[in-house]
Short mmCIF file of C-alpha atoms and ligand atoms in Angstrom, two decimals:
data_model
loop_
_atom_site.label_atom_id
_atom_site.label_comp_id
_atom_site.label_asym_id
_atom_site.label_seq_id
_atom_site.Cartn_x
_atom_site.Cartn_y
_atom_site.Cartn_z
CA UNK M 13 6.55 7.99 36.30
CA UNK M 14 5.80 5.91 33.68
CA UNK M 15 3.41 3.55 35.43
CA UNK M 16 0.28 4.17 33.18
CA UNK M 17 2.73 3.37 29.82
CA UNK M 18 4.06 0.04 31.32
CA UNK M 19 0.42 -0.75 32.62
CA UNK M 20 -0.65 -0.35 29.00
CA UNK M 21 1.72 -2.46 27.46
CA UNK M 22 1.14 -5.15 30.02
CA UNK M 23 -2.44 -5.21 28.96
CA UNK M 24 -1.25 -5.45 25.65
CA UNK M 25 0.06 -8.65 26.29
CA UNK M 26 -1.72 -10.21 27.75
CA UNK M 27 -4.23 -10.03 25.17
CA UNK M 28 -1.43 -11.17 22.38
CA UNK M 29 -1.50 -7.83 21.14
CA UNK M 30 1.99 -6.74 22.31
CA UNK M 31 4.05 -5.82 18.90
CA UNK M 32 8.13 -5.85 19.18
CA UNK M 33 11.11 -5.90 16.34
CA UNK M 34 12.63 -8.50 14.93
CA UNK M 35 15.89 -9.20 14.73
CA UNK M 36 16.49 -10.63 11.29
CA UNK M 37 19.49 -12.30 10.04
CA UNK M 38 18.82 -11.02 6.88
CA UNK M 39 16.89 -11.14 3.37
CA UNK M 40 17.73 -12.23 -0.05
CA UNK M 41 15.06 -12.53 -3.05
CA UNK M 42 12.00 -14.50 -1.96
CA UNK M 43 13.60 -15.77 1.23
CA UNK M 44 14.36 -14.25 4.96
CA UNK M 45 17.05 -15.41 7.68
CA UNK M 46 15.37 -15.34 10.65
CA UNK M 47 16.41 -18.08 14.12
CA UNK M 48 19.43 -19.48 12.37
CA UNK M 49 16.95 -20.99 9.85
CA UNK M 50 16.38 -19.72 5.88
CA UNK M 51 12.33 -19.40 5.19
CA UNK M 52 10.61 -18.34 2.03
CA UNK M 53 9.03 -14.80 2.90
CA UNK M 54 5.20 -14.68 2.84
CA UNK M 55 5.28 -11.09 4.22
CA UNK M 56 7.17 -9.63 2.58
CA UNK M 57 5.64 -6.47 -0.11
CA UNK M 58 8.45 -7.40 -2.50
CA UNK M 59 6.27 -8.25 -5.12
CA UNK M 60 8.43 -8.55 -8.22
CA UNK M 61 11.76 -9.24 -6.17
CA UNK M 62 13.09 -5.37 -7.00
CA UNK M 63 13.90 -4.96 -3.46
CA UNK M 64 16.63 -7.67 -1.97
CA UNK M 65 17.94 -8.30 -4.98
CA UNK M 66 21.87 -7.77 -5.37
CA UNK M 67 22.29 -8.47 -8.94
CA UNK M 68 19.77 -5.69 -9.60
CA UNK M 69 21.38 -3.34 -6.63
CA UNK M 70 24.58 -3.42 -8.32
CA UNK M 71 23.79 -2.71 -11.97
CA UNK M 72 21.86 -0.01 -10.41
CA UNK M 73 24.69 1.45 -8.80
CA UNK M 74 26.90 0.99 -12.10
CA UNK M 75 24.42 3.29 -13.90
CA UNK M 76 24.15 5.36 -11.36
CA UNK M 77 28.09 5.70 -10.52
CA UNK M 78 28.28 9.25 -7.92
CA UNK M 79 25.40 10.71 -9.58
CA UNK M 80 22.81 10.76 -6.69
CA UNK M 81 23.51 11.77 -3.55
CA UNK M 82 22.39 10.06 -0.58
CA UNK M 83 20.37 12.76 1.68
CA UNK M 84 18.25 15.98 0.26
CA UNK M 85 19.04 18.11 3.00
CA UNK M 86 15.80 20.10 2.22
CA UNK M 87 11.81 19.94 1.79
CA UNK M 88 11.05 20.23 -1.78
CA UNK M 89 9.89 23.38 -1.17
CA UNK M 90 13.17 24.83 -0.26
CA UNK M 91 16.16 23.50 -1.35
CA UNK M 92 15.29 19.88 -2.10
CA UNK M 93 14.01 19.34 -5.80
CA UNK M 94 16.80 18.12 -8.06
CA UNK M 95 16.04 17.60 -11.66
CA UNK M 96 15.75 13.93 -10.95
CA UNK M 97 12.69 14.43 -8.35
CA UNK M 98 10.51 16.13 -11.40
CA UNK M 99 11.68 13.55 -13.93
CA UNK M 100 10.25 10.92 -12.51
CA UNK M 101 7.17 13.29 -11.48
CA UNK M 102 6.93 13.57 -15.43
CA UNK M 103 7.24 10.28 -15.74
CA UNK M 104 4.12 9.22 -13.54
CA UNK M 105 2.26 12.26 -14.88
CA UNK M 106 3.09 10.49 -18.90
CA UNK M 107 2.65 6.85 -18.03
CA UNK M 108 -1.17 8.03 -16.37
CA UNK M 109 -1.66 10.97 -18.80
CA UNK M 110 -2.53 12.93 -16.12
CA UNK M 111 -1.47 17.03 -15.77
CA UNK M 112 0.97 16.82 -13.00
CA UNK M 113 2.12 14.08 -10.25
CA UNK M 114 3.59 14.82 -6.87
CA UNK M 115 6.01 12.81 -4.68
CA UNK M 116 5.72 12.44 -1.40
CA UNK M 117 8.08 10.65 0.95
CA UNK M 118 6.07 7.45 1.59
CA UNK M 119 2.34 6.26 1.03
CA UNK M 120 1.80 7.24 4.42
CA UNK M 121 2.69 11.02 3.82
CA UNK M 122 0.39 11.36 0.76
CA UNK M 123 -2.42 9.47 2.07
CA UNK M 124 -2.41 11.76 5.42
CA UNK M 125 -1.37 14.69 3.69
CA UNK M 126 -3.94 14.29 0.85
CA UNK M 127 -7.54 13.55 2.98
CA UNK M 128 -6.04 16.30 5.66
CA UNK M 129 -6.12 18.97 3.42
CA UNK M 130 -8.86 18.03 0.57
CA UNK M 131 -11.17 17.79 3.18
CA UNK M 132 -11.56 22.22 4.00
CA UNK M 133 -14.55 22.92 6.45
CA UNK M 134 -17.63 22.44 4.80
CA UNK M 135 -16.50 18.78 2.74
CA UNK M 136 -17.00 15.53 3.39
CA UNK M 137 -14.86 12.02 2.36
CA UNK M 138 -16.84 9.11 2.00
CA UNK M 139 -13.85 6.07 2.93
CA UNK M 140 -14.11 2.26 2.71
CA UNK M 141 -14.43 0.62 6.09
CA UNK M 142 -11.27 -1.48 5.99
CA UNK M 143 -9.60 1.76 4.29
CA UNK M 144 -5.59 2.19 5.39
CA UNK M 145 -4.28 3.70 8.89
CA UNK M 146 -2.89 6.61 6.55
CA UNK M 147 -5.91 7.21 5.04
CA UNK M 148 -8.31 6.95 8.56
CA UNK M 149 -5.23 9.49 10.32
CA UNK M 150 -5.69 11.92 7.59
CA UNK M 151 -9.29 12.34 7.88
CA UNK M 152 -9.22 12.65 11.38
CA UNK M 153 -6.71 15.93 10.98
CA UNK M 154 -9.18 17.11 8.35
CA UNK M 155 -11.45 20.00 9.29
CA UNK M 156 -14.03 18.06 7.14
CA UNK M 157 -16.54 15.52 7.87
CA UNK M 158 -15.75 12.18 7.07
CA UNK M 159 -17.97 9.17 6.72
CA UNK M 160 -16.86 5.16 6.46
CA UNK M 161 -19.76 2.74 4.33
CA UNK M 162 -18.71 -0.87 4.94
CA UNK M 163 -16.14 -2.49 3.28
CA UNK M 164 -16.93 -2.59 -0.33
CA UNK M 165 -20.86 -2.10 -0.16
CA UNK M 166 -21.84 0.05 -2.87
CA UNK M 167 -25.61 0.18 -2.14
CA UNK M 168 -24.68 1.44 1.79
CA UNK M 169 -22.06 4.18 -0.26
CA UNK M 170 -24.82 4.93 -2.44
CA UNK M 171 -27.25 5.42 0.53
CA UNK M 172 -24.73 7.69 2.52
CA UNK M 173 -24.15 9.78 -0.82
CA UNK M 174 -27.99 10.12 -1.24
CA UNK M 175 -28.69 11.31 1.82
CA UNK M 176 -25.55 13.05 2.84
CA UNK M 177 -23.72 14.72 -0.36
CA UNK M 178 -26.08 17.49 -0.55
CA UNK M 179 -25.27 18.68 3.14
CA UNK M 180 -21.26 19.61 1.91
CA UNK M 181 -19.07 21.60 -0.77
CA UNK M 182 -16.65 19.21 -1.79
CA UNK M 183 -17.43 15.69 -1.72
CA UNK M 184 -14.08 13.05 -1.73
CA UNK M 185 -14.78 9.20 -2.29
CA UNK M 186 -11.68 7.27 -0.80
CA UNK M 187 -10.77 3.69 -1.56
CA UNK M 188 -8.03 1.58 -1.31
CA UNK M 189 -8.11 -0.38 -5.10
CA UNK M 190 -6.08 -3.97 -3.63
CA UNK M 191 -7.10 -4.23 -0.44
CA UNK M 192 -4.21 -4.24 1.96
CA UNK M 193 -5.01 -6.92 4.68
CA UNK M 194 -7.63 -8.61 2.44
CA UNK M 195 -6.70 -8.51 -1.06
CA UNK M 196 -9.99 -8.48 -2.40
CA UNK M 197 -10.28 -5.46 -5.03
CA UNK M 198 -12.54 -2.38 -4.71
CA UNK M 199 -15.54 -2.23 -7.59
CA UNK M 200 -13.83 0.44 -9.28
CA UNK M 201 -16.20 0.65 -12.07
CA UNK M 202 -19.19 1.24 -9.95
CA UNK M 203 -17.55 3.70 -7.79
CA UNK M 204 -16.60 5.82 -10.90
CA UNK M 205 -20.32 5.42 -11.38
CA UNK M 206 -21.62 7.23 -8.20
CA UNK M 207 -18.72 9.84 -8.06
CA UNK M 208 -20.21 10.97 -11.40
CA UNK M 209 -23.55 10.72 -10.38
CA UNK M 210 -23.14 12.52 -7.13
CA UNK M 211 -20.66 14.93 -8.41
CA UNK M 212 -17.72 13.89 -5.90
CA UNK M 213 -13.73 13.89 -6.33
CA UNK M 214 -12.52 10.08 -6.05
CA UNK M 215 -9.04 9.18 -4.89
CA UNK M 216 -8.10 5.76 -5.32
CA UNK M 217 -4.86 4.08 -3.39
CA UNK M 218 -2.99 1.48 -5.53
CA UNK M 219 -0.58 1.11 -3.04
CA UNK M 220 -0.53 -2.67 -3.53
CA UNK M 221 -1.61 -2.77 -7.03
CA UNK M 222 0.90 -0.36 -8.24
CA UNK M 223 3.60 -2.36 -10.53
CA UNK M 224 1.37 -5.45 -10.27
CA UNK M 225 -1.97 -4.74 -11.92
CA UNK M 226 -2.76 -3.75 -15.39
CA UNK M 227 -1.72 -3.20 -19.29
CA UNK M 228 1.15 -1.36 -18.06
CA UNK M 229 1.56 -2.49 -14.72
CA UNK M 230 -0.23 1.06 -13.33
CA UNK M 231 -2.86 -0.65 -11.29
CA UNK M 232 -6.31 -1.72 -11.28
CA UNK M 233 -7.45 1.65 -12.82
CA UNK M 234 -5.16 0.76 -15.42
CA UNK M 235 -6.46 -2.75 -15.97
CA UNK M 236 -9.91 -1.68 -16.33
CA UNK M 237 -9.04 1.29 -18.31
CA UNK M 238 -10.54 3.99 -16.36
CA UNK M 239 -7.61 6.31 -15.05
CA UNK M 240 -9.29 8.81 -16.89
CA UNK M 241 -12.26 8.53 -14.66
CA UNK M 242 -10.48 9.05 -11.28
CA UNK M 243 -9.52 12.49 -10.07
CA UNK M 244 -5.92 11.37 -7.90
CA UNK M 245 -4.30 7.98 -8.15
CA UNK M 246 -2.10 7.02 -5.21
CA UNK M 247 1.39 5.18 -5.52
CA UNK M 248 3.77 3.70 -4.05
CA UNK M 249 7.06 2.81 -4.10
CA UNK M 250 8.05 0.59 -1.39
CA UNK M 251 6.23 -2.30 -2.37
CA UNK M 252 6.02 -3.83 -5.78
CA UNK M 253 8.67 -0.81 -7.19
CA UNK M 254 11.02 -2.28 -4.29
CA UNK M 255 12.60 1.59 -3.91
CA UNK M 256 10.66 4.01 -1.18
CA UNK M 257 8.36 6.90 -1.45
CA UNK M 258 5.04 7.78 -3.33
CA UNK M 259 3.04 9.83 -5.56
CA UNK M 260 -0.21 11.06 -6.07
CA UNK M 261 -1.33 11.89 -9.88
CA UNK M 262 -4.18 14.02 -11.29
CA UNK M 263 -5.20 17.38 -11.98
CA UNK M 264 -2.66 20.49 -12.19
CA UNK M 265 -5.04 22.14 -10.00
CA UNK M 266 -5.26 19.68 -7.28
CA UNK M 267 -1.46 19.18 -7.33
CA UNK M 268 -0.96 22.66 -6.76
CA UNK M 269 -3.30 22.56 -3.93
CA UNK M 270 -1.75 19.58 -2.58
CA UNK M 271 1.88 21.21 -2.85
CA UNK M 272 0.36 24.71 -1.11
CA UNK M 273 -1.71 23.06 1.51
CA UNK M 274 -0.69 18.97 2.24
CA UNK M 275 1.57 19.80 5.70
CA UNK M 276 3.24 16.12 5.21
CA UNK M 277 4.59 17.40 2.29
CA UNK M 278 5.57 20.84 2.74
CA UNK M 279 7.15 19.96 6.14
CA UNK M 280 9.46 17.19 5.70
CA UNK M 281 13.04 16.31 4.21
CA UNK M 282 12.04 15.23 1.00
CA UNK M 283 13.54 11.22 0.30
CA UNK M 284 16.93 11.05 -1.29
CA UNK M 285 17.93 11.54 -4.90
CA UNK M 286 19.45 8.21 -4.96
CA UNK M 287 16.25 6.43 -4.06
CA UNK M 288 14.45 8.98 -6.40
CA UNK M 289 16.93 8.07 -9.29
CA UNK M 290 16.36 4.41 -8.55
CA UNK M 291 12.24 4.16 -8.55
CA UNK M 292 12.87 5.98 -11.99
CA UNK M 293 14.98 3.86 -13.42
CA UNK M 294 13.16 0.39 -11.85
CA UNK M 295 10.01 2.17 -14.11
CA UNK M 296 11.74 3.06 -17.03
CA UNK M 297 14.07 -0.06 -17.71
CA UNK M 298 12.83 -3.24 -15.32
CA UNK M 299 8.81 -2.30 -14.63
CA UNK M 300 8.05 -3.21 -18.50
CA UNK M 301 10.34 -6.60 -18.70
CA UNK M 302 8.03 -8.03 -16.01
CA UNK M 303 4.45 -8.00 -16.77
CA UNK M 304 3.87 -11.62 -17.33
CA UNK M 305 6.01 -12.42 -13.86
CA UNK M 306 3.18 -10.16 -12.26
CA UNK M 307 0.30 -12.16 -14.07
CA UNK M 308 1.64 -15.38 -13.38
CA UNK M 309 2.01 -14.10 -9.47
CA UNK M 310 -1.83 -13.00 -9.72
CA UNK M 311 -3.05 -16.56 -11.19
CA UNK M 312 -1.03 -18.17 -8.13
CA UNK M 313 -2.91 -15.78 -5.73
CA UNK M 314 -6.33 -16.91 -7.59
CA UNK M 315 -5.68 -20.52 -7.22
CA UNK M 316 -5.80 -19.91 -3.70
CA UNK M 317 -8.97 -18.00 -3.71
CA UNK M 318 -7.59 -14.38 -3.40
CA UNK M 319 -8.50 -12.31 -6.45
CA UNK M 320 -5.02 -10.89 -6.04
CA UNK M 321 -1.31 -11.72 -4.73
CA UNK M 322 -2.91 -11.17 -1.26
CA UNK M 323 -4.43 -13.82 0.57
CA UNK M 324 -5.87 -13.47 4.36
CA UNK M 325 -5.73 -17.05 6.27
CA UNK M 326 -8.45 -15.28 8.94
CA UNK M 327 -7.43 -17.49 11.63
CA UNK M 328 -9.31 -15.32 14.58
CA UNK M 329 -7.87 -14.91 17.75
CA UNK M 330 -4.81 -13.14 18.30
CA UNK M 331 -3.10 -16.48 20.43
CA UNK M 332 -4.27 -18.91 17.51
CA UNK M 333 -3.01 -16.72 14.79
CA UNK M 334 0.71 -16.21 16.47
CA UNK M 335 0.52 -19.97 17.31
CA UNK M 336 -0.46 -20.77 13.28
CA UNK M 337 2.97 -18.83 12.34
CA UNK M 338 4.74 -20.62 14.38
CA UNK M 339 3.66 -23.78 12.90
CA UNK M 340 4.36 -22.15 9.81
CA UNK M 341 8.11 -21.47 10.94
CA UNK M 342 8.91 -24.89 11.08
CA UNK M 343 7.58 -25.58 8.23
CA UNK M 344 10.12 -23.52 6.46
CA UNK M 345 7.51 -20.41 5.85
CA UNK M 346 7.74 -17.01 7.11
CA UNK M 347 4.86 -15.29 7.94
CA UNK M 348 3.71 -12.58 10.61
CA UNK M 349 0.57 -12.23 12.82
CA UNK M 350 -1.86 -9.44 11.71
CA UNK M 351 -3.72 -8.27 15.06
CA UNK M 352 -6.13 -5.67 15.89
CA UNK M 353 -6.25 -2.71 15.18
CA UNK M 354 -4.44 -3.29 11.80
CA UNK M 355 -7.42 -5.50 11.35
CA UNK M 356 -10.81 -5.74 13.24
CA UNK M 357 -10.86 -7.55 16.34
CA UNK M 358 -11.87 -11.13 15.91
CA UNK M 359 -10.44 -11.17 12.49
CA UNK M 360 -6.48 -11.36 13.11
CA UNK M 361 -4.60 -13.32 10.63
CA UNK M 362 -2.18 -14.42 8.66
CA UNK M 363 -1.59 -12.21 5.53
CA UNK M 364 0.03 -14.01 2.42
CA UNK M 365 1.61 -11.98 -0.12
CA UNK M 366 3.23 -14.06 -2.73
CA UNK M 367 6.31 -12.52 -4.86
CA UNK M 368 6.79 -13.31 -8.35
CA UNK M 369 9.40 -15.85 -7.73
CA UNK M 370 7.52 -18.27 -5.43
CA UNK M 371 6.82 -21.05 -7.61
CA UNK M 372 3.46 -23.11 -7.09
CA UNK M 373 5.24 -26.63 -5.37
CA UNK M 374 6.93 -24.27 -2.61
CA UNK M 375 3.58 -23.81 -1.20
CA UNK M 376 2.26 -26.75 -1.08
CA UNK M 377 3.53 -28.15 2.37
CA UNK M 378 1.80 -24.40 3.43
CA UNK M 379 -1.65 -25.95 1.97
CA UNK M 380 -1.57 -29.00 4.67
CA UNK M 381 -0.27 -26.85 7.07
CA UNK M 382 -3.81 -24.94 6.83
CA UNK M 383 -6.78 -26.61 6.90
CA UNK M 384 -8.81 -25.56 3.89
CA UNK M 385 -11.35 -24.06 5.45
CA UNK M 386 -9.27 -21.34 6.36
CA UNK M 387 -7.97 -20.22 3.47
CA UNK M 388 -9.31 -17.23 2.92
CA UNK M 389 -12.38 -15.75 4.58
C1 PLP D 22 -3.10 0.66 1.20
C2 PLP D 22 -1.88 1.30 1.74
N1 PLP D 22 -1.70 2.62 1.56
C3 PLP D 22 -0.61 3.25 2.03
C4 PLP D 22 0.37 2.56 2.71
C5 PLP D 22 1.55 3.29 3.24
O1 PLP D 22 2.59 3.22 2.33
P1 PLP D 22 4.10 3.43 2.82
O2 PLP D 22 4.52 2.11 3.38
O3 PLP D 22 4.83 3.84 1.60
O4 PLP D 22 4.07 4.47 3.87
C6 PLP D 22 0.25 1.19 2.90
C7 PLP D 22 1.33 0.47 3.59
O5 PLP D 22 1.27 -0.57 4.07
C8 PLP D 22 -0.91 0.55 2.41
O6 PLP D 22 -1.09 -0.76 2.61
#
């Protein structure tokens, strides 16, 4: 009966392309049990060590006491928006200066929910090539058009807008700001350019700048002072914020658009009012104390050639890359394959994201371990 499933997976692989779970031992800070053997984490999104951390879990839960509960029971749009869901949607809405922010469950959610619904009949997104899974699932539900310029190529963007903006009502540019499996970073500025120019809404995903990058730790956007220029920012919280969930910040009028029409929002539990209350409180009291961890964390990244805490070994082949982290293992490093179709064939790898507590020497044995050449594309 299930022949055709098992035949697929075989296939799978045998071209190294066959994904399973992990059974960890555990995680703690910058470091991950795995095999009976303690590693320092190179995949892990924990950017500024708020996730893992118990010191930090339990003064949480001190503050918090039996405040929060631990389910909402509801979508927001029934029963499930405590006080503490629109506080910290007042927060974001402040710290941006934006009219109103909306949570959504995880990056995933808004991303899908946001380029489903923007995108009525008659629009069109423009998206970045190398754009996230979220964002290339939510234009395919969209009853728009939806066009991909390669990664980071502004004159090919500007080309599509020439000859294709005039065709459509609404015209969306999409692009991730940190690039996910690359870390290179979008050209913000000129892409604030052409929305302007071709009269388009532009929704920028932060997901992995968010808490690292900027004055106030709000992202690129923030760092090159143009939130004012973009229409919705993307959030999230499970990285750098080390909580779960996201939000999307902009216009009242979009917001309420995304809260009538955005079906991964309207249809699902919202995320618990203890994990609400604790991305709140990691922006009010922690997010501030940390800035110059993140910049130090960024300069590490740079010495390696990244221009952020991301760095892509592009090893190649599916079989060389697993065979490079297993190297890596025994070298005391943990670090995971990234295969097709996360990435594009050809180009699997080993993504590096550094936390802010990895200090400069503990890399070094990581350096011989990869031939310099590789080190980023
Ligand atoms: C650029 C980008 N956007 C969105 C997401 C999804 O975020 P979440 O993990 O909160 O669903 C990810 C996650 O890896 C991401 O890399």
């Amino acid at each position: 009966m299930y022949e055709n499933y098992s035949q697929i997976l075989d296939e799978l692989k045998s071209k190294s392309h066959f994904r399973d779970l992990k059974d960890y031992e555990g995680k703690d800070e910058k470091y991950i049990y795995f095999k009976g053997q303690k590693l320092l984490n190179l995949s892990s999104n924990n950017y500024l060590n708020f996730a893992d951390n118990k010191e930090l879990t339990k003064e949480f839960l001190d503050y918090a006491g039996d405040k929060y509960s631990f389910g909402s029971a509801s979508a927001r749009l029934l029963t499930g928006t405590l006080p503490v869901y629109s506080e910290l949607e007042e927060l974001i809405s402040n710290l941006y200066n934006k009219e109103a922010t909306l949570l959504y469950n995880s990056g995933y959610h808004a991303n899908v929910g946001i380029t489903s619904s923007l995108c009525q009949n008659g629009d069109v997104i423009f998206s970045d090539k190398l754009n996230h899974a979220s964002i290339i699932d939510g234009m395919q539900l969209a009853r728009g058009k939806f066009f991909r310029y390669p990664h980071l190529d502004m004159s090919a963007l500007e080309t599509l807008l020439e000859k294709e903006r005039k065709n459509y009502h609404n015209a969306i540019i999409v692009t991730e700001s940190v690039f996910s499996m690359d870390g290179d970073i979008a050209p913000l500025k000129k892409i604030v350019e052409l929305k302007k120019k071709y009269n388009c809404i532009l929704l920028i995903d932060e997901a992995h700048a968010f808490g690292v990058f900027g004055r106030k730790g709000l992202g690129v956007a923030d760092e090159l002072g143009i939130i004012g220029d973009v229409d919705l920012i993307v959030g999230t919280f499970g990285k750098a914020i080390g909580s779960v969930g996201a939000f999307v910040t902009g216009s009242k009028i979009l917001v309420d658009f995304l809260i009538n029409k955005s079906r991964s929002f309207i249809f699902s539990t919202a995320i618990p009012p203890i994990n609400v209350a604790f991305t709140k409180w990691i922006i009010e009291n922690k997010l501030p104390v940390v800035r110059e961890k993140s910049r130090n964390m960024l300069s590490l990244g740079r010495k390696f050639g990244s221009e952020s805490h991301i760095i892509p070994i592009v090893v190649g082949e599916n079989k060389d890359t697993i065979d490079l982290c297993e190297v890596l293992f025994h070298n005391g490093y943990f670090t995971l394959p990234i295969r097709p179709p996360t990435v594009p064939a050809g180009t699997s790898r080993i993504r590096v994201s550094l936390t802010c507590e990895i200090e400069e020497k503990e890399l070094e044995k990581l350096k011989e371990c990869v031939s310099e050449g590789l080190l980023v594309k």
